[in-house]
CSV table of C-alpha atoms in Angstrom, one decimal:
chain,number,residue,atom,x,y,z
A,1,MET,CA,-0.1,0.1,0.2
A,2,PRO,CA,1.5,3.6,-1.1
A,3,LEU,CA,2.4,5.5,1.9
A,4,TRP,CA,0.0,8.7,1.0
A,5,SER,CA,-2.9,6.1,0.9
A,6,GLY,CA,-3.2,5.7,4.8
A,7,TRP,CA,-2.2,9.7,4.9
A,8,ARG,CA,-5.3,10.4,3.0
A,9,ARG,CA,-7.5,8.6,5.2
A,10,GLY,CA,-6.1,10.2,8.4
A,11,ALA,CA,-6.7,13.5,7.0
A,12,GLY,CA,-10.0,13.1,6.0
A,13,GLN,CA,-10.8,11.9,9.6
A,14,ASP,CA,-9.1,14.9,11.2
A,15,PHE,CA,-11.2,17.4,9.5
A,16,ASP,CA,-14.9,15.9,10.0
A,17,SER,CA,-17.3,17.9,11.7
A,18,GLY,CA,-20.8,18.4,12.4
A,19,GLY,CA,-23.4,18.0,15.1
A,20,ALA,CA,-23.9,21.0,17.9
A,21,SER,CA,-20.2,22.1,17.4
A,22,GLY,CA,-20.3,22.4,13.9
A,23,ALA,CA,-21.5,24.7,11.1
A,24,VAL,CA,-24.2,25.0,8.4
A,25,GLU,CA,-23.4,27.6,5.8
A,26,LEU,CA,-26.0,28.7,3.6
A,27,THR,CA,-25.5,29.0,0.0
A,28,LYS,CA,-27.0,29.8,-3.1
A,29,ARG,CA,-27.5,25.8,-4.0
A,30,HIS,CA,-28.3,25.0,-0.1
A,31,PRO,CA,-30.2,28.2,0.9
A,32,THR,CA,-32.8,27.2,3.3
A,33,VAL,CA,-32.9,25.3,6.9
A,34,SER,CA,-35.9,24.3,8.9
A,35,LEU,CA,-35.5,25.2,12.7
A,36,THR,CA,-38.5,23.2,13.4
A,37,LYS,CA,-37.2,20.2,11.9
A,38,GLN,CA,-33.7,20.3,14.1
A,39,GLY,CA,-36.0,20.8,17.3
A,40,ALA,CA,-34.4,24.5,17.8
A,41,ALA,CA,-37.5,26.5,17.4
A,42,SER,CA,-37.4,27.7,20.9
A,43,GLY,CA,-35.6,29.5,23.4
A,44,ASN,CA,-33.8,32.5,22.1
A,45,LEU,CA,-32.0,32.5,18.6
A,46,ARG,CA,-28.9,34.6,18.6
A,47,VAL,CA,-27.9,36.5,15.3
A,48,ASN,CA,-24.5,37.8,15.3
A,49,LEU,CA,-22.9,40.2,12.9
A,50,SER,CA,-19.0,40.3,13.1
A,51,TRP,CA,-16.9,42.0,10.6
A,52,GLN,CA,-13.4,43.3,10.4
A,53,MET,CA,-11.9,46.3,8.6
A,54,ARG,CA,-9.3,45.0,6.3
A,55,THR,CA,-6.5,46.4,3.6
A,56,THR,CA,-7.3,46.3,0.2
A,57,ASP,CA,-6.6,43.4,-2.1
A,58,PHE,CA,-3.1,42.9,-2.5
A,59,ASN,CA,-1.3,42.4,-6.0
A,60,ALA,CA,-1.7,38.8,-6.6
A,61,LYS,CA,0.5,38.2,-9.7
A,62,PRO,CA,2.3,35.0,-9.7
A,63,ASN,CA,5.9,35.3,-9.1
A,64,ARG,CA,7.5,33.9,-12.6
A,65,GLY,CA,11.0,33.5,-10.9
A,66,LEU,CA,9.8,31.0,-8.4
A,67,TRP,CA,10.3,28.0,-10.8
A,68,ARG,CA,13.8,29.2,-11.4
A,69,ASN,CA,14.7,29.6,-7.9
A,70,PRO,CA,12.2,27.5,-5.5
A,71,LEU,CA,14.3,29.0,-2.4
A,72,GLN,CA,12.4,32.6,-3.2
A,73,MET,CA,9.1,31.2,-1.5
A,74,PHE,CA,11.0,31.3,1.9
A,75,LYS,CA,11.9,34.9,1.5
A,76,PRO,CA,9.5,37.7,2.4
A,77,GLN,CA,7.5,39.1,-0.3
A,78,MET,CA,7.2,42.7,-1.2
A,79,VAL,CA,3.6,43.9,-0.7
A,80,GLN,CA,1.8,46.5,-3.0
A,81,THR,CA,-2.0,47.9,-2.3
A,82,GLN,CA,-4.0,49.2,-5.0
A,83,GLY,CA,-6.2,52.2,-3.6
A,84,PRO,CA,-6.4,53.2,-0.2
A,85,ALA,CA,-4.5,51.1,2.3
A,86,MET,CA,-7.3,50.4,5.0
A,87,VAL,CA,-11.1,50.3,4.3
A,88,ASN,CA,-12.9,52.8,6.6
A,89,VAL,CA,-16.7,51.2,7.3
A,90,ASP,CA,-19.5,50.9,10.0
A,91,LEU,CA,-21.5,47.8,9.4
A,92,ASP,CA,-24.9,47.8,11.4
A,93,LEU,CA,-27.1,44.8,12.1
A,94,ALA,CA,-30.6,45.2,12.1
A,95,CYS,CA,-34.1,43.6,11.8
A,96,MET,CA,-37.6,44.4,10.2
A,97,TYR,CA,-40.4,42.2,11.5
A,98,GLU,CA,-43.8,41.4,10.8
A,99,MET,CA,-46.2,40.0,13.4
A,100,GLN,CA,-49.1,37.8,12.9
A,101,SER,CA,-51.3,40.7,14.3
A,102,GLY,CA,-50.1,42.7,11.4
A,103,SER,CA,-47.7,45.1,13.7
A,104,LYS,CA,-44.4,46.0,11.7
A,105,GLY,CA,-41.6,47.6,12.7
A,106,VAL,CA,-37.8,47.7,12.9
A,107,VAL,CA,-34.9,46.8,15.4
A,108,GLN,CA,-31.6,48.9,14.5
A,109,PRO,CA,-29.0,51.2,16.4
A,110,LEU,CA,-30.2,54.4,14.3
A,111,GLY,CA,-33.0,56.1,16.5
A,112,ASN,CA,-32.4,53.7,19.2
A,113,PHE,CA,-34.7,51.1,18.4
A,114,PHE,CA,-33.6,48.4,20.5
A,115,GLY,CA,-36.5,46.4,20.8
A,116,SER,CA,-37.5,44.1,23.6
A,117,LEU,CA,-36.9,40.2,24.1
A,118,ASN,CA,-39.8,39.6,26.4
A,119,GLU,CA,-42.4,42.0,25.2
A,120,PRO,CA,-43.4,42.5,21.6
A,121,PRO,CA,-41.5,42.6,19.1
A,122,TYR,CA,-39.8,39.7,21.1
A,123,VAL,CA,-36.6,41.1,19.3
A,124,HIS,CA,-33.4,42.8,20.9
A,125,LEU,CA,-30.4,44.3,19.5
A,126,SER,CA,-27.8,44.1,22.0
A,127,GLY,CA,-25.8,47.1,21.2
A,128,ASP,CA,-24.0,49.0,18.2
A,129,ASP,CA,-20.2,48.1,17.2
A,130,ARG,CA,-18.8,50.8,15.3
A,131,PHE,CA,-15.1,49.2,15.3
A,132,GLY,CA,-15.5,45.6,14.2
A,133,SER,CA,-14.5,44.3,17.5
A,134,ALA,CA,-14.5,40.7,18.0
A,135,SER,CA,-18.1,40.2,19.6
A,136,GLY,CA,-19.6,42.3,16.8
A,137,GLU,CA,-23.4,43.1,16.9
A,138,THR,CA,-26.0,40.7,18.2
A,139,VAL,CA,-29.7,40.4,17.8
A,140,TYR,CA,-31.8,38.0,20.0
A,141,ILE,CA,-34.9,36.5,18.9
A,142,ASN,CA,-37.3,35.1,21.6
A,143,LEU,CA,-38.7,31.7,19.5
A,144,ASP,CA,-41.0,30.8,22.7
A,145,HIS,CA,-42.9,33.5,21.0
A,146,LYS,CA,-42.6,32.0,17.3
A,147,ASP,CA,-46.4,31.8,16.8
A,148,ASP,CA,-46.5,35.7,17.2
A,149,PHE,CA,-44.2,36.0,14.5
A,150,SER,CA,-45.0,36.3,10.6
A,151,ARG,CA,-41.6,37.2,9.2
A,152,LEU,CA,-38.1,38.8,10.3
A,153,LEU,CA,-35.6,40.2,7.7
A,154,ILE,CA,-32.1,40.2,8.9
A,155,PHE,CA,-30.3,42.8,7.3
A,156,VAL,CA,-26.7,44.9,7.2
A,157,TYR,CA,-26.2,48.4,6.3
A,158,ILE,CA,-23.3,50.5,6.0
A,159,TYR,CA,-24.1,53.6,8.0
A,160,ASP,CA,-20.7,55.6,7.3
A,161,GLY,CA,-17.7,55.0,5.4
A,162,THR,CA,-16.7,53.2,2.1
A,163,PRO,CA,-19.0,51.0,0.2
A,164,ALA,CA,-17.3,47.6,0.6
A,165,PHE,CA,-19.0,44.6,1.6
A,166,ASP,CA,-16.4,42.6,-0.3
A,167,ARG,CA,-13.3,43.9,2.0
A,168,THR,CA,-14.8,43.8,5.5
A,169,HIS,CA,-14.9,40.0,6.1
A,170,GLY,CA,-18.6,40.0,7.1
A,171,VAL,CA,-20.3,37.1,8.5
A,172,VAL,CA,-23.7,36.8,9.9
A,173,THR,CA,-24.0,33.7,12.5
A,174,LEU,CA,-27.4,32.3,13.8
A,175,TYR,CA,-26.8,30.4,17.0
A,176,PRO,CA,-30.0,28.4,17.8
A,177,SER,CA,-30.8,26.8,20.9
A,178,SER,CA,-29.7,23.6,19.7
A,179,GLY,CA,-28.2,21.9,16.7
A,180,PRO,CA,-25.4,23.4,14.5
A,181,ARG,CA,-24.7,27.6,14.1
A,182,ILE,CA,-25.8,28.5,10.7
A,183,GLU,CA,-23.4,30.9,9.1
A,184,ILE,CA,-23.9,33.3,5.9
A,185,THR,CA,-20.7,35.2,4.5
A,186,LEU,CA,-21.4,38.7,3.2
A,187,ASP,CA,-18.1,38.8,0.5
A,188,GLU,CA,-19.7,38.9,-2.8
A,189,ARG,CA,-19.0,41.7,-5.1
A,190,ALA,CA,-21.2,44.5,-5.0
A,191,PRO,CA,-19.0,48.0,-5.3
A,192,GLN,CA,-21.4,50.3,-4.1
A,193,ALA,CA,-24.2,48.7,-2.7
A,194,ARG,CA,-25.1,50.5,0.9
A,195,SER,CA,-27.3,47.3,2.5
A,196,CYS,CA,-27.8,43.8,2.2
A,197,ALA,CA,-31.0,41.5,3.0
A,198,VAL,CA,-29.1,38.6,4.5
A,199,VAL,CA,-31.8,36.4,5.6
A,200,LEU,CA,-35.6,35.8,6.0
A,201,ILE,CA,-36.6,33.8,9.0
A,202,GLU,CA,-40.5,32.8,8.4
A,203,ASN,CA,-43.4,31.3,10.0
A,204,VAL,CA,-44.5,28.9,7.5
A,205,LYS,CA,-47.7,27.2,8.6
A,206,GLY,CA,-46.1,26.9,12.1
A,207,GLU,CA,-42.6,26.0,10.8
A,208,ILE,CA,-39.8,28.5,11.5
A,209,VAL,CA,-38.0,28.4,8.3
A,210,VAL,CA,-34.6,30.4,7.7
A,211,ARG,CA,-33.5,31.5,4.0
A,212,ARG,CA,-30.4,33.0,2.8
A,213,GLU,CA,-31.3,36.1,0.9
A,214,VAL,CA,-27.9,38.2,0.3
A,215,LYS,CA,-29.7,40.5,-1.7
A,216,TYR,CA,-27.5,43.8,-2.2
A,217,VAL,CA,-29.1,47.1,-2.6
A,218,TYR,CA,-27.5,50.7,-3.4
A,219,GLY,CA,-29.9,52.4,-0.8
A,220,PHE,CA,-30.8,52.0,2.8
A,221,GLN,CA,-33.6,50.8,4.6
A,222,ALA,CA,-36.2,52.2,2.6
A,223,GLU,CA,-35.1,50.5,-0.5
A,224,LEU,CA,-34.7,47.2,1.3
A,225,ASP,CA,-38.5,47.6,2.4
A,226,ARG,CA,-39.6,48.5,-1.2
A,227,LEU,CA,-38.1,45.1,-2.0
A,228,TYR,CA,-39.6,42.9,0.6
A,229,GLY,CA,-43.0,44.9,0.8
A,230,TRP,CA,-42.7,46.1,4.5
A,231,GLY,CA,-44.6,49.2,4.0
A,232,LEU,CA,-42.8,51.2,6.7
A,233,GLN,CA,-42.4,54.8,6.6
A,234,TRP,CA,-38.9,56.0,6.9
A,235,GLY,CA,-36.8,59.3,7.6
A,236,ARG,CA,-33.4,60.3,7.7
A,237,GLY,CA,-31.7,59.5,10.9
A,238,TYR,CA,-27.9,59.9,12.3
A,239,LYS,CA,-26.1,58.3,15.1
A,240,LYS,CA,-25.1,60.4,18.3
A,241,THR,CA,-21.1,61.1,18.3
A,242,LYS,CA,-19.3,59.2,20.9
A,243,VAL,CA,-16.9,61.2,22.9
């Protein structure tokens, strides 16, 4: 038996993952998951946005001299950036809600609409992260009141700074009460987009279904509202300057 045959089998075992400690990534080919079917349609659903400002794409031209001198791969390379050295952006996590009663609204940092977990709309935003910290921003959804929900739209918008969803390493992660976490990445090319509808959580005949959207728009909340037919009234809003 060739030596590398056993090595391949061992390597495959090292990278197996799943269960409560694993993750399910929603993609274009696999856009939906049912929280009800995996027994996670109760308790608090935690929705987290994490992101980091990063440098612009590096010049990634292949090094033609590598084949002539393989030792070059061990030498530090000169890095040249294209455009500004750092992306300056402030991503905000938010949620539009529609209840079975017909009431509608939004939970977002703008206007200090942080919601409530134990009374309508049973959606609460933990705070506003302006600098891309490790903890990011988190929305909590009380699924013990799932029968009160009709639909929830989790979206992200760029309040200030460069429109650069593809250069901020944005990830929205859903942490159900049981089962694997659910991840949606925001790294598609949308050069001037200011907002992105990330995921739609719907009550479909009593079943809580999570569906990946990742639809970019070039405006803000009002444009997302029109896209999904929410019917809210929007006005210009600003954040208070922190000292």
